[in-house]
Tab-separated table of C-alpha atoms in Angstrom:
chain	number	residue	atom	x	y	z
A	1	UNK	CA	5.354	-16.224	34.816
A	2	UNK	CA	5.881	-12.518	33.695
A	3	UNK	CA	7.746	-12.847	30.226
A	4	UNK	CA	10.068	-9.823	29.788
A	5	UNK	CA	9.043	-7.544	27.425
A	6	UNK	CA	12.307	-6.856	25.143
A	7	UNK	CA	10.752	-3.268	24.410
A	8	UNK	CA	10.613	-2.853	28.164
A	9	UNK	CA	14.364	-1.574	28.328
A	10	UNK	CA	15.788	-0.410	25.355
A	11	UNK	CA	12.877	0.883	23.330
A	12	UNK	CA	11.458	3.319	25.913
A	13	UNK	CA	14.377	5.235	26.982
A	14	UNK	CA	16.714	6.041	23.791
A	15	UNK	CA	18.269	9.105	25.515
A	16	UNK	CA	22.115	9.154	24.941
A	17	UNK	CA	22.061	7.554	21.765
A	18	UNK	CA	21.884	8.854	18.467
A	19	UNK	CA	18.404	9.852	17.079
A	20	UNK	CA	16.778	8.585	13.721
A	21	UNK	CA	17.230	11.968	12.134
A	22	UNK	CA	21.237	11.958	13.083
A	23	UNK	CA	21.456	8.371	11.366
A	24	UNK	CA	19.921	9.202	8.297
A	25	UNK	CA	21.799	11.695	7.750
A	26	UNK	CA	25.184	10.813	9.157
A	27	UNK	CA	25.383	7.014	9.140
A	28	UNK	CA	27.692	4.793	11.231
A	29	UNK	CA	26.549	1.997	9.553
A	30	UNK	CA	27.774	0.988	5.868
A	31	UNK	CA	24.556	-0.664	5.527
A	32	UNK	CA	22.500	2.230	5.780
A	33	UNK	CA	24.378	5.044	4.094
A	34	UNK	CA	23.772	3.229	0.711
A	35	UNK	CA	20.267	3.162	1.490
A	36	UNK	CA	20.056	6.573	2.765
A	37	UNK	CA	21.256	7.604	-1.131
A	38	UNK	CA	18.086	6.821	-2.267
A	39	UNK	CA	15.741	8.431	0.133
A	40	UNK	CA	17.860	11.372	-0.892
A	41	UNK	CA	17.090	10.866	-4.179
A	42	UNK	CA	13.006	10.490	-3.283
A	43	UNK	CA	13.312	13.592	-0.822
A	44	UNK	CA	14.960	15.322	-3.892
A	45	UNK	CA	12.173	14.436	-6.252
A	46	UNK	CA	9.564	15.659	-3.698
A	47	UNK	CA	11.591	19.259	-3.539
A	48	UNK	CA	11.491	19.452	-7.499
A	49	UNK	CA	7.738	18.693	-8.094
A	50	UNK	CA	6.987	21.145	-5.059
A	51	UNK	CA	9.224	24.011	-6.768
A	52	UNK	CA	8.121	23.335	-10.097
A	53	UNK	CA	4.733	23.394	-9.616
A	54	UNK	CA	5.469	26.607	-7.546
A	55	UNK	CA	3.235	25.039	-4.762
A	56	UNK	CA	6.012	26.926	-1.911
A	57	UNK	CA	6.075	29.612	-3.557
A	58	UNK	CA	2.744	30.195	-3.728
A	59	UNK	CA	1.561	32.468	-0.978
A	60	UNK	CA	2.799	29.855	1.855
A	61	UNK	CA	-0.328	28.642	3.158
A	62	UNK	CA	-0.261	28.118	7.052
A	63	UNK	CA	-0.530	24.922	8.287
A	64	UNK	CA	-3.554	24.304	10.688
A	65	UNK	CA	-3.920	22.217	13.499
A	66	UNK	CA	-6.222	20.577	11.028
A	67	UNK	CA	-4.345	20.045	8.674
A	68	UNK	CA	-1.424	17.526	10.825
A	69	UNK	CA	-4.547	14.684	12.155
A	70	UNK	CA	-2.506	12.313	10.045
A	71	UNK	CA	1.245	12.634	11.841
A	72	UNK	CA	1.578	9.918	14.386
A	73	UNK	CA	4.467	11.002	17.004
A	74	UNK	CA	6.801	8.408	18.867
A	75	UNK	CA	7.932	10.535	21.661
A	76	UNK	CA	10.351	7.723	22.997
A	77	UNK	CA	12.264	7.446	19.626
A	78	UNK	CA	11.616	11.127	18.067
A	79	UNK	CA	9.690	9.926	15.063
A	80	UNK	CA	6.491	11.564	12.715
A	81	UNK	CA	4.958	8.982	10.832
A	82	UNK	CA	2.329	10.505	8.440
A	83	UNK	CA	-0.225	7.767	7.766
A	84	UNK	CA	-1.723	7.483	4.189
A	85	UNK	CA	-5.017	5.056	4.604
A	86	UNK	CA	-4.469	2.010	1.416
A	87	UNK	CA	-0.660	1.900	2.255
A	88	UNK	CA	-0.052	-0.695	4.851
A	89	UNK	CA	-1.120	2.117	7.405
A	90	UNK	CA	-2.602	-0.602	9.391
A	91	UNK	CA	-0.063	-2.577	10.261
A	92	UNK	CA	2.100	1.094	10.198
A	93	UNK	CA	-0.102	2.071	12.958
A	94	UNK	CA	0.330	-1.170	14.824
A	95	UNK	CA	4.101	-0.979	15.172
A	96	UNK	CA	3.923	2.528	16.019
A	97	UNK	CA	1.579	1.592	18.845
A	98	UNK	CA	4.519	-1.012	20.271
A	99	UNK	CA	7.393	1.642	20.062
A	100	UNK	CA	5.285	4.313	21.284
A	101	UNK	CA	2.949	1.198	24.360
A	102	UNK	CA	6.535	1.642	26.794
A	103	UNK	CA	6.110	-2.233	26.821
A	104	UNK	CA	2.811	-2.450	26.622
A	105	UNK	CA	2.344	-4.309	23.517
A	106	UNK	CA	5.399	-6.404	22.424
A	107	UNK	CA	4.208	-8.093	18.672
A	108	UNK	CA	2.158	-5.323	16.130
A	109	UNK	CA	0.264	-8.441	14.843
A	110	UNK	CA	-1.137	-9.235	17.998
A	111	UNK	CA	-3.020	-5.921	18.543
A	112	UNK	CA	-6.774	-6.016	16.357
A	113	UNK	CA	-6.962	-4.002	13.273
A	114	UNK	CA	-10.040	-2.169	14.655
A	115	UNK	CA	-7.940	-1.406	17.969
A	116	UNK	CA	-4.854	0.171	15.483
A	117	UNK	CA	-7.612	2.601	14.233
A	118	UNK	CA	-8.856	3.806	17.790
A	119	UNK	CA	-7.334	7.536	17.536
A	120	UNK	CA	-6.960	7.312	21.206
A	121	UNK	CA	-4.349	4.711	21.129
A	122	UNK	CA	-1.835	7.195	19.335
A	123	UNK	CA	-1.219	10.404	19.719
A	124	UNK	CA	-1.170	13.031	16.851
A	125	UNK	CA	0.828	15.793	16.013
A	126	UNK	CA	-2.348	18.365	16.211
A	127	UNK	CA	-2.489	17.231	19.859
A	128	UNK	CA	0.534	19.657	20.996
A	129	UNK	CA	0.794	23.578	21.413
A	130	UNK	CA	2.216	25.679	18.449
A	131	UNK	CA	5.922	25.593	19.907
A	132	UNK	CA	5.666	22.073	20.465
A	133	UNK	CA	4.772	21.255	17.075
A	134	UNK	CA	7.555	23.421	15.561
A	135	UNK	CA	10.163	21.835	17.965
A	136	UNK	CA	9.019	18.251	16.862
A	137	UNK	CA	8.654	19.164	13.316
A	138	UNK	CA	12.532	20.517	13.171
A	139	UNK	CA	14.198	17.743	15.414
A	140	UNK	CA	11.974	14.442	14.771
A	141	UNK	CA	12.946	12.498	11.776
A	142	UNK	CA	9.510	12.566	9.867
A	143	UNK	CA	8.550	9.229	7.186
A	144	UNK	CA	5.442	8.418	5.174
A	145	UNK	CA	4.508	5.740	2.907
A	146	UNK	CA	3.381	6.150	-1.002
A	147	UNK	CA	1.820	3.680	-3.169
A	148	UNK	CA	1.266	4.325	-7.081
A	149	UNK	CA	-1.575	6.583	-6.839
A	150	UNK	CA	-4.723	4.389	-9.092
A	151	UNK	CA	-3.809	1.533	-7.076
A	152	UNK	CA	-4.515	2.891	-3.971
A	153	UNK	CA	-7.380	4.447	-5.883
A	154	UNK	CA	-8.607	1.216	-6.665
A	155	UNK	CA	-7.694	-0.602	-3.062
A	156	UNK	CA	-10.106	1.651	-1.891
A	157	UNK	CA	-13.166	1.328	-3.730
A	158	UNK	CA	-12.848	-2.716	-3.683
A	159	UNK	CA	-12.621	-1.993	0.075
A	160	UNK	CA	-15.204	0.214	0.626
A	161	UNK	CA	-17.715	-0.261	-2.426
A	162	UNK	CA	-17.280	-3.964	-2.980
A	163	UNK	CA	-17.336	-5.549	0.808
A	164	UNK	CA	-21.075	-5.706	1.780
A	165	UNK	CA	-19.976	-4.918	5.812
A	166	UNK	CA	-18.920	-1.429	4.726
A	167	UNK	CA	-22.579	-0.154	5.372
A	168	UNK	CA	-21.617	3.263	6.819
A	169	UNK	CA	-19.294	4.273	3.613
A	170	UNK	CA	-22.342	3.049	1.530
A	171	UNK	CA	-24.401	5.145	3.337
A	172	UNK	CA	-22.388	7.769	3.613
A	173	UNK	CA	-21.002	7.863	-0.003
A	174	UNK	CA	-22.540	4.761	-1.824
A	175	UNK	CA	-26.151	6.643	-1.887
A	176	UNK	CA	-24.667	10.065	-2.508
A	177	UNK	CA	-22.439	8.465	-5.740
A	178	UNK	CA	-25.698	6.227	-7.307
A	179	UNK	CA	-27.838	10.031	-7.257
A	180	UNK	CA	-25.573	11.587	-8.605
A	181	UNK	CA	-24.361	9.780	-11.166
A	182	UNK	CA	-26.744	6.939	-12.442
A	183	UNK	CA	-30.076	7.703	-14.497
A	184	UNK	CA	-32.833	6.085	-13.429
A	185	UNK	CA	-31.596	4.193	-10.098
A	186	UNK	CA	-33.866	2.404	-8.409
A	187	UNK	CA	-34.646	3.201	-4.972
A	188	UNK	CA	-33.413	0.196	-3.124
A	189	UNK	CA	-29.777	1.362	-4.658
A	190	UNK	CA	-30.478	5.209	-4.041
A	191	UNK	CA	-31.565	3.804	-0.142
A	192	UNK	CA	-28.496	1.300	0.135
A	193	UNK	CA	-25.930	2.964	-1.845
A	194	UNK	CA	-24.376	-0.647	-1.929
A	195	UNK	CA	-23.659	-1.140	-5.515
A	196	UNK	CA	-21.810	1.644	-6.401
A	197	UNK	CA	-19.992	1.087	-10.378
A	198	UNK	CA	-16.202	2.453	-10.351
A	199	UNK	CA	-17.488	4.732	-13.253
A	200	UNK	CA	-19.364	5.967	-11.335
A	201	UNK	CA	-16.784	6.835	-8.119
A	202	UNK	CA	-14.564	8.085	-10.832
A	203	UNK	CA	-17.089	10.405	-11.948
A	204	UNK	CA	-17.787	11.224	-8.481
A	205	UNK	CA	-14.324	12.268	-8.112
A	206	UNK	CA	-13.699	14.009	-11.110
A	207	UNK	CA	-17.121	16.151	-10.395
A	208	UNK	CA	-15.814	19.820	-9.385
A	209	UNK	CA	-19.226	19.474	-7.223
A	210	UNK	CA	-17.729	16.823	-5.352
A	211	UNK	CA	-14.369	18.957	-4.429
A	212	UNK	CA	-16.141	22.298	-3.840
A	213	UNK	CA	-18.699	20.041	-1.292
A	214	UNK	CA	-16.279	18.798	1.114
A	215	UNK	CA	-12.407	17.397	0.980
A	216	UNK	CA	-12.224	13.630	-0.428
A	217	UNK	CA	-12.349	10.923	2.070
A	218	UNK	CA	-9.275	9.877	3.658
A	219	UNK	CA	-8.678	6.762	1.502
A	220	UNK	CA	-8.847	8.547	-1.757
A	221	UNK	CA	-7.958	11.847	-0.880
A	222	UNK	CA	-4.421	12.792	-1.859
A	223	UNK	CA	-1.301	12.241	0.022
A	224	UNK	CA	-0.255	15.484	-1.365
A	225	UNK	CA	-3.059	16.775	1.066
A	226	UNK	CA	-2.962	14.682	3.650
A	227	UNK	CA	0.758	14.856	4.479
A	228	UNK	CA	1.559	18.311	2.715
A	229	UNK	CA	4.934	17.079	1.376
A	230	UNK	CA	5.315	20.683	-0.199
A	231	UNK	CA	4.910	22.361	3.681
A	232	UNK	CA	6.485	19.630	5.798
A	233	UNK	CA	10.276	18.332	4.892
A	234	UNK	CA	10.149	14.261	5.401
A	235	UNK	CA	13.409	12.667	5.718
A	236	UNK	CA	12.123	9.615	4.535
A	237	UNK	CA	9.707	8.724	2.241
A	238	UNK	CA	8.788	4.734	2.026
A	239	UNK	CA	7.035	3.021	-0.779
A	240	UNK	CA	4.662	0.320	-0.641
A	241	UNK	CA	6.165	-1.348	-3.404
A	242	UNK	CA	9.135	-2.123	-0.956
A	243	UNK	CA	7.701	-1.903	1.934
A	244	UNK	CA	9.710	-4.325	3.931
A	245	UNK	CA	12.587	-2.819	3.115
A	246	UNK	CA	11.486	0.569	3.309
A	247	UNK	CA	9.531	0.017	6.722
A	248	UNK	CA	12.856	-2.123	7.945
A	249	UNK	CA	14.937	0.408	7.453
A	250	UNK	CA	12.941	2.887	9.634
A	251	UNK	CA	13.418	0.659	12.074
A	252	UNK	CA	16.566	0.107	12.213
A	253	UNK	CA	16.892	4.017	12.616
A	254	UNK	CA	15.093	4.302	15.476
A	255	UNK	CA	17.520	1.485	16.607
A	256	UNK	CA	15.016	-0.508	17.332
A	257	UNK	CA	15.758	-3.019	14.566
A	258	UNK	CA	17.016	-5.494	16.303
A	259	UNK	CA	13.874	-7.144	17.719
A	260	UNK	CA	11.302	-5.196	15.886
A	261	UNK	CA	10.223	-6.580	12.115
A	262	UNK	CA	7.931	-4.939	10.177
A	263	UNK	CA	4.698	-7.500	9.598
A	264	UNK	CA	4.807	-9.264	6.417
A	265	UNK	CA	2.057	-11.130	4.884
A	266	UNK	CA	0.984	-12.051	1.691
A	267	UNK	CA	-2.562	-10.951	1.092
A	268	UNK	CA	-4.248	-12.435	-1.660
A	269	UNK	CA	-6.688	-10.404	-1.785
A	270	UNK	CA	-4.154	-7.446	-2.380
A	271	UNK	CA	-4.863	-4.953	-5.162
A	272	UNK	CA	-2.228	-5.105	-8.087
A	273	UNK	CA	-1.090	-3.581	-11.377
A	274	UNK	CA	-2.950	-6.247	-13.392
A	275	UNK	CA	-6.338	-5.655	-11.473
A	276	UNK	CA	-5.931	-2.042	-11.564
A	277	UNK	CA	-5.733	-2.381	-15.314
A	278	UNK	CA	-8.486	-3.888	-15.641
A	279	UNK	CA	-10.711	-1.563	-13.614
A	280	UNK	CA	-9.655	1.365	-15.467
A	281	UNK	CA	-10.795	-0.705	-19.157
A	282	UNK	CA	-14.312	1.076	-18.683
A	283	UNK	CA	-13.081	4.937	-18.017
A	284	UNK	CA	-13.044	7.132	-21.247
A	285	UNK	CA	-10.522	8.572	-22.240
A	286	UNK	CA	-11.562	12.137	-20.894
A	287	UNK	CA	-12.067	10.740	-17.334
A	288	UNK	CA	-9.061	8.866	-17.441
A	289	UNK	CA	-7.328	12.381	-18.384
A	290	UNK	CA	-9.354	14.133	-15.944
A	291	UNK	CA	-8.745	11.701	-13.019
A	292	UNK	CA	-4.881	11.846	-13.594
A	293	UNK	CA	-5.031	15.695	-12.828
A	294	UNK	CA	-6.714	14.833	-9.699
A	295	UNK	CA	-3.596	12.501	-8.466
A	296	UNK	CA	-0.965	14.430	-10.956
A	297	UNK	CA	0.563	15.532	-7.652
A	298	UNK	CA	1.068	12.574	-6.292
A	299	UNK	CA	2.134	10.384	-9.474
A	300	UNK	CA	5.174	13.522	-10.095
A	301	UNK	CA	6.313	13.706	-6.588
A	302	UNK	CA	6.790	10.035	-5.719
A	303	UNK	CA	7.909	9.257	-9.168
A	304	UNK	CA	5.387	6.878	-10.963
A	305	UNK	CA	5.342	7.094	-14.461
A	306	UNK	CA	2.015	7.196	-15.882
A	307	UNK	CA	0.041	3.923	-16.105
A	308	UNK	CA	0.826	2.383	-19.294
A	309	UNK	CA	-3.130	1.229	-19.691
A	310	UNK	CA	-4.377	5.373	-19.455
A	311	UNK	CA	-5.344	6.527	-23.088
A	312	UNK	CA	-4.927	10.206	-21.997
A	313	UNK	CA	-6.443	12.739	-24.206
């Protein structure tokens, strides 16, 4: 028996009805337009931090094709989702793959994590000619998702320094880190690169060696430079620390709300304030201070007050 896909219908062919951007900014609903107040008030904090840290006004720097590998597009409901790794871009990635399937997949939780990664299975803003991006960039409501910068930091080293399957990012980085920055390593660690010490990927990080080398990693580079909030205007700007909300709410946009949820599900293995905390006990002072100039961006822009536990010379 052929169950009928409720995404079938309604979610492919929107034409006719109102797009995302037109309900953010002009909502029929009561429920929204008190909502849409304060993603004014995040898009307004964005503008500030980008004009008073004259990054715009700056000689504009031109966006390469490069440079937009991280905007998802939904064609069918005229949506650019930006994806910052270490904030729920997963499961992110997994709805966008049932509004963008045309009834292909009908529940995000069902599709394998691996599978949400395949780049294949989505297709990217740097996919489309220069006219085409412009066009999509001006009339596609675009989102992203922010989480307070060290705890991301931190989500991603316990992620990829701590889990013994992450062989290729101790390869890759583990063995590059331990050279660098540990005397006298043995050569089983300099070889593995398995046992890497958060001092020492914060001193990695902080290394203007490191930066001149090659850009940061995806999962700790910025999302000041992986989304380029100060070149591209998002309407909406979600934050993992309401993510349901946040994530609902784009949802019911698209006007798809009705019989699409965001996932929820309490990982409790999830990296939090208190953990981050303690991680950051070890850093002195000076790399605490220099680290925070590395994510300064990002802490100003999405408004996160510095971490009460930073001694910050």
């Amino acid at each position: 028996v052929m169950r009928r896909n409720p995404f079938g219908m309604d979610i492919c062919c929107r034409k006719g009805s109102r797009s995302p951007l037109q309900e953010l900014y002009n909502p029929t609903q009561v429920s929204l337009s008190n909502t849409a107040i304060l993603h004014q008030i995040r898009r307004d904090q964005v503008t500030d931090t980008c004009r008073a840290n004259s990054v715009s006004s700056r000689k504009r720097r031109v966006l390469t094709p490069n440079d937009l590998k991280h905007l998802v597009v939904d064609e069918d409901h005229e949506m650019i989702y930006c994806y910052v790794p270490k904030v729920a871009c997963t499961n992110w990635k997994r709805v966008m793959m049932v509004l963008t399937g045309r009834g292909k997949y009908s529940d995000p939780m069902e599709i394998p994590a691996n599978e949400a990664h395949v780049s294949s299975n989505l297709k990217t803003l740097n996919q489309y000619s220069i006219p085409e991006i412009n066009h999509r960039l001006k009339n596609y409501m675009k989102f992203l998702f922010v989480r307070e910068p060290f705890e991301r930091l931190v989500s991603a080293y316990r992620n990829k320094f701590t889990q013994k399957y992450n062989t290729s990012f101790h390869k890759r980085y583990g063995t590059k880190i331990v050279k660098r920055q540990r005397k006298n390593a043995t050569q089983e660690a300099l070889r593995k690169g398995d046992d890497v010490k958060f001092e020492e990927f914060v001193a990695y990080l902080i290394d203007p060696h490191t930066q001149r080398e090659e850009p940061f990693n995806e999962h700790w580079q910025t999302v000041y430079s992986l989304c380029h909030p100060c070149h591209i205007h998002y309407d909406l700007i979600g934050k993992y620390e309401t993510l349901e909300e946040d994530s609902n709410y784009v949802l019911q946009l698209a006007g798809v709300g009705n019989y699409l949820k965001f996932p929820t599900y309490a990982k409790s293995t999830r990296t939090t304030d208190e953990m981050t905390t303690e991680f950051f006990q070890n850093i002195s002072s000076l790399h605490q201070t220099q680290l925070y100039e590395v994510y300064k961006l990002d802490f100003l822009m999405f408004n996160y007050s510095v971490p009460s536990y930073l001694k910050l010379e």
